[in-house]
Structure formats: C-alpha cells, structure tokens
mmCIF file of C-alpha atoms in Angstrom:
data_model
loop_
_atom_site.group_PDB
_atom_site.id
_atom_site.type_symbol
_atom_site.label_atom_id
_atom_site.label_comp_id
_atom_site.label_asym_id
_atom_site.label_seq_id
_atom_site.Cartn_x
_atom_site.Cartn_y
_atom_site.Cartn_z
ATOM 1 C CA MET A 28 -63.268 -8.023 -11.524
ATOM 2 C CA THR A 29 -60.872 -8.313 -8.593
ATOM 3 C CA PRO A 30 -59.808 -5.217 -6.652
ATOM 4 C CA PHE A 31 -56.205 -5.636 -7.939
ATOM 5 C CA VAL A 32 -57.350 -5.640 -11.595
ATOM 6 C CA ARG A 33 -59.704 -2.688 -10.955
ATOM 7 C CA LEU A 34 -56.807 -0.724 -9.408
ATOM 8 C CA PHE A 35 -54.580 -1.141 -12.456
ATOM 9 C CA ARG A 36 -57.265 -1.177 -15.202
ATOM 10 C CA GLY A 37 -56.166 1.057 -18.027
ATOM 11 C CA ARG A 38 -52.606 1.355 -16.806
ATOM 12 C CA SER A 39 -49.655 -0.012 -18.755
ATOM 13 C CA LEU A 40 -47.995 -3.256 -17.924
ATOM 14 C CA PHE A 41 -44.736 -1.261 -17.635
ATOM 15 C CA GLY A 42 -46.269 0.940 -14.946
ATOM 16 C CA LEU A 43 -47.398 -2.125 -13.006
ATOM 17 C CA PHE A 44 -43.950 -3.660 -13.324
ATOM 18 C CA SER A 45 -42.245 -0.415 -12.277
ATOM 19 C CA LEU A 46 -44.406 -0.114 -9.170
ATOM 20 C CA GLY A 47 -43.749 -3.726 -8.209
ATOM 21 C CA PHE A 48 -40.039 -3.299 -8.800
ATOM 22 C CA ALA A 49 -39.873 -0.071 -6.788
ATOM 23 C CA VAL A 50 -41.766 -1.559 -3.858
ATOM 24 C CA GLY A 51 -39.815 -4.809 -3.861
ATOM 25 C CA CYS A 52 -36.348 -3.371 -4.316
ATOM 26 C CA GLN A 53 -34.456 -0.911 -2.247
ATOM 27 C CA ALA A 54 -31.177 0.774 -3.027
ATOM 28 C CA PRO A 55 -28.273 -1.037 -1.393
ATOM 29 C CA GLU A 56 -26.810 0.509 1.716
ATOM 30 C CA PRO A 57 -23.702 2.544 0.910
ATOM 31 C CA ASP A 58 -20.436 0.882 1.860
ATOM 32 C CA LEU A 59 -19.388 2.734 4.979
ATOM 33 C CA GLU A 60 -16.013 0.993 5.159
ATOM 34 C CA VAL A 61 -13.863 2.799 2.603
ATOM 35 C CA PRO A 62 -10.324 1.409 2.536
ATOM 36 C CA PRO A 63 -7.604 3.924 3.308
ATOM 37 C CA ASP A 64 -5.575 5.417 0.499
ATOM 38 C CA PRO A 65 -2.357 3.385 -0.125
ATOM 39 C CA ASP A 66 -0.516 6.744 -0.277
ATOM 40 C CA VAL A 67 -0.959 7.059 3.499
ATOM 41 C CA GLN A 68 0.892 3.774 4.004
ATOM 42 C CA LEU A 69 3.694 4.927 1.690
ATOM 43 C CA GLU A 70 4.019 8.221 3.594
ATOM 44 C CA ARG A 71 4.277 6.276 6.855
ATOM 45 C CA TRP A 72 6.892 3.996 5.310
ATOM 46 C CA VAL A 73 9.025 6.988 4.215
ATOM 47 C CA GLY A 74 8.646 8.421 7.733
ATOM 48 C CA MET A 75 9.695 5.050 9.182
ATOM 49 C CA TRP A 76 12.882 5.093 7.100
ATOM 50 C CA ASN A 77 13.726 8.681 7.913
ATOM 51 C CA SER A 78 13.239 8.092 11.650
ATOM 52 C CA TYR A 79 14.677 4.522 11.762
ATOM 53 C CA ASP A 80 11.702 3.446 13.865
ATOM 54 C CA LEU A 81 11.669 -0.342 14.199
ATOM 55 C CA ASN A 82 8.176 -0.257 15.769
ATOM 56 C CA GLU A 83 6.727 1.069 12.515
ATOM 57 C CA VAL A 84 8.070 -1.962 10.626
ATOM 58 C CA GLU A 85 5.721 -4.191 12.614
ATOM 59 C CA GLU A 86 2.826 -1.788 11.982
ATOM 60 C CA LEU A 87 3.329 -1.463 8.220
ATOM 61 C CA PHE A 88 4.188 -5.030 7.195
ATOM 62 C CA LEU A 89 1.903 -8.063 7.237
ATOM 63 C CA ASP A 90 3.019 -10.452 9.980
ATOM 64 C CA ASP A 91 2.798 -13.571 7.853
ATOM 65 C CA PRO A 92 5.334 -16.210 6.753
ATOM 66 C CA ARG A 93 4.540 -15.258 3.123
ATOM 67 C CA LEU A 94 5.961 -11.743 3.639
ATOM 68 C CA THR A 95 8.863 -11.282 1.184
ATOM 69 C CA TYR A 96 11.420 -8.527 0.700
ATOM 70 C CA PHE A 97 14.209 -8.117 -1.854
ATOM 71 C CA SER A 98 16.734 -5.532 -0.705
ATOM 72 C CA SER A 99 19.083 -3.592 -2.949
ATOM 73 C CA GLU A 100 21.733 -4.118 -0.253
ATOM 74 C CA THR A 101 21.699 -7.910 0.193
ATOM 75 C CA GLU A 102 21.304 -10.963 -2.014
ATOM 76 C CA GLY A 103 18.382 -13.343 -1.800
ATOM 77 C CA VAL A 104 14.872 -13.157 -0.495
ATOM 78 C CA ILE A 105 14.118 -12.001 3.052
ATOM 79 C CA ARG A 106 11.091 -13.970 4.241
ATOM 80 C CA GLY A 107 8.789 -13.433 7.236
ATOM 81 C CA MET A 108 8.424 -10.676 9.827
ATOM 82 C CA GLU A 109 11.378 -11.641 12.025
ATOM 83 C CA ALA A 110 13.745 -11.649 9.031
ATOM 84 C CA VAL A 111 12.387 -8.261 7.847
ATOM 85 C CA LEU A 112 12.858 -6.835 11.366
ATOM 86 C CA GLU A 113 16.420 -8.197 11.504
ATOM 87 C CA HIS A 114 17.170 -6.679 8.099
ATOM 88 C CA HIS A 115 16.042 -3.255 9.364
ATOM 89 C CA ARG A 116 18.031 -3.655 12.592
ATOM 90 C CA GLY A 117 21.059 -4.114 10.328
ATOM 91 C CA PHE A 118 20.436 -0.592 8.971
ATOM 92 C CA GLY A 119 20.338 0.822 12.518
ATOM 93 C CA PHE A 120 16.576 0.783 13.133
ATOM 94 C CA VAL A 121 15.677 0.822 16.840
ATOM 95 C CA PRO A 122 12.367 0.800 18.761
ATOM 96 C CA GLY A 123 11.033 4.366 18.815
ATOM 97 C CA GLY A 124 13.482 5.527 16.136
ATOM 98 C CA GLU A 125 16.670 7.557 16.106
ATOM 99 C CA ALA A 126 17.812 10.499 13.979
ATOM 100 C CA LYS A 127 20.575 9.440 11.577
ATOM 101 C CA GLY A 128 20.845 12.513 9.346
ATOM 102 C CA THR A 129 19.914 10.506 6.249
ATOM 103 C CA ARG A 130 17.057 11.110 3.864
ATOM 104 C CA LEU A 131 14.907 8.716 1.833
ATOM 105 C CA TRP A 132 12.126 9.720 -0.567
ATOM 106 C CA LEU A 133 9.983 8.273 -3.345
ATOM 107 C CA ASP A 134 9.116 9.684 -6.751
ATOM 108 C CA ASP A 135 7.272 8.767 -9.952
ATOM 109 C CA LEU A 136 4.793 6.540 -8.108
ATOM 110 C CA SER A 137 2.064 4.588 -9.847
ATOM 111 C CA VAL A 138 -0.643 2.851 -7.793
ATOM 112 C CA ASP A 139 -2.762 0.042 -9.222
ATOM 113 C CA LEU A 140 -5.611 -1.243 -7.057
ATOM 114 C CA LEU A 141 -6.661 -4.831 -7.709
ATOM 115 C CA GLY A 142 -9.477 -5.393 -5.211
ATOM 116 C CA ASP A 143 -7.866 -5.791 -1.812
ATOM 117 C CA VAL A 144 -4.331 -5.670 -3.295
ATOM 118 C CA ALA A 145 -2.345 -2.524 -4.134
ATOM 119 C CA VAL A 146 0.700 -2.668 -6.413
ATOM 120 C CA VAL A 147 2.868 0.449 -6.303
ATOM 121 C CA THR A 148 5.845 1.060 -8.561
ATOM 122 C CA GLY A 149 8.198 3.981 -8.521
ATOM 123 C CA LEU A 150 11.694 5.200 -7.775
ATOM 124 C CA TRP A 151 13.420 5.392 -4.400
ATOM 125 C CA PHE A 152 16.180 7.868 -3.530
ATOM 126 C CA PHE A 153 18.513 7.801 -0.531
ATOM 127 C CA GLN A 154 21.152 10.239 0.705
ATOM 128 C CA THR A 155 23.458 9.346 3.554
ATOM 129 C CA ASP A 156 23.618 13.031 4.518
ATOM 130 C CA ASP A 157 20.346 14.939 4.271
ATOM 131 C CA GLN A 158 22.279 18.163 3.447
ATOM 132 C CA SER A 159 24.418 16.556 0.737
ATOM 133 C CA THR A 160 24.492 17.862 -2.820
ATOM 134 C CA ASP A 161 25.996 14.562 -4.076
ATOM 135 C CA GLU A 162 23.956 12.327 -6.358
ATOM 136 C CA PRO A 163 21.754 10.082 -4.144
ATOM 137 C CA GLN A 164 21.511 6.323 -4.371
ATOM 138 C CA LYS A 165 18.434 5.485 -6.410
ATOM 139 C CA GLY A 166 16.570 2.741 -8.163
ATOM 140 C CA PRO A 167 13.232 1.183 -9.013
ATOM 141 C CA VAL A 168 10.974 -0.215 -6.316
ATOM 142 C CA THR A 169 7.817 -2.300 -6.205
ATOM 143 C CA PHE A 170 5.531 -2.446 -3.162
ATOM 144 C CA VAL A 171 2.684 -4.949 -2.891
ATOM 145 C CA SER A 172 0.149 -4.381 -0.106
ATOM 146 C CA VAL A 173 -2.972 -6.204 1.019
ATOM 147 C CA LEU A 174 -5.909 -4.973 3.052
ATOM 148 C CA ASP A 175 -5.741 -6.473 6.528
ATOM 149 C CA SER A 176 -8.250 -5.455 9.210
ATOM 150 C CA GLY A 177 -9.040 -2.236 7.345
ATOM 151 C CA ASP A 178 -5.423 -1.112 6.830
ATOM 152 C CA TRP A 179 -2.894 -1.666 4.069
ATOM 153 C CA ARG A 180 0.016 -3.945 5.011
ATOM 154 C CA PHE A 181 3.086 -4.589 2.886
ATOM 155 C CA VAL A 182 3.334 -8.221 1.828
ATOM 156 C CA HIS A 183 6.172 -7.816 -0.687
ATOM 157 C CA MET A 184 8.865 -5.275 -1.573
ATOM 158 C CA ASN A 185 11.503 -5.370 -4.274
ATOM 159 C CA PHE A 186 14.315 -2.796 -4.456
ATOM 160 C CA SER A 187 16.912 -2.473 -7.190
ATOM 161 C CA GLU A 188 19.671 0.098 -7.465
ATOM 162 C CA TYR A 189 20.792 2.020 -10.498
ATOM 163 C CA LEU A 190 24.567 1.955 -10.680
ATOM 164 C CA PRO A 191 26.360 5.297 -10.966
ATOM 165 C CA PRO A 192 27.394 6.022 -14.596
ATOM 166 C CA ASP A 193 31.106 5.917 -13.711
ATOM 167 C CA SER A 194 30.815 2.313 -12.419
ATOM 168 C CA LEU A 195 29.691 0.871 -15.766
#
C-alpha cells in the first residue's frame, strides 16, 4: 500500500476531494477598486451649474467625439467636448465659475448600473432667481455616464422641458 493510500484509508472520497479542493483553491482577492457612486458625479454637476464653472465641464464629461448632449434650450445634437464647452459658455459659464443668483436642482432620480455604464433618469428644475417663489422651469432628464480611469464621466445627456400649463 502506498503512503498516500495509507493516509486516506477509511476516509470518504468526499473528504479526499474536499481536502484537495481546499488546498488547490484559494479565495479570490477582494476587488480593491470600487467605482465611485454616480451620485457624487451628479452632485458635482449640480454644483457646476450653480457656480457656472466651465472648468468642471471638462472634468465631468468624457472628452471623446462620441459625447452627445441634447439641450432643452437649443435644437439638434451637440457633439464633442468643444461643442459642449461652447454650449455652456453660451449660458455664461466661465473658468473658475461666477455667481449668477440662479438655482438648479434634481429630483426623483433613478440610477441603473449596467457594468461600467450608469443611466440616470429624473427631473431637473431651474430658477432664474434663487429667491423666487415663481414656478421653476422643469423637465425630464437622462444622464449616461461611463467609467473612465476610475471616475464617472458623462457621455450623453438629454434634457426636455415641461411647458407651463398656460402655454398649452
């Protein structure tokens, strides 16, 4: 009888298999790179709008020719980083930001993670005077972000605006 057979004589085949499996397999290393929460990117985006900081546009959007943006203020697709920057300049965005006294916020957000893609839907609200009691502009919005170098970057946005009831 060989030493190996003598060692396991009288033991179950399952026990032998379990020992071999335990010795040959190790638990995988935990993934230390946990992607950031897409909510952080959305909070930065709201801050960007409320401060009119053009520098943040370049930080939050993917610099790629496939970047697309549908604005509630203009017709057609805005494509690429330079066009998105120009669109924001048209709203008064400047490097470093500037207080405008306006207020933008998001509500009713839903985040769906699809691997390295995040799709966020919700409602946007905008008041031209942050102290106003008038009904704000509002409408549905869709954000699509991709993971790029460990951070979420917007690759697509689509804004629509609900018309005031008296304009229908």
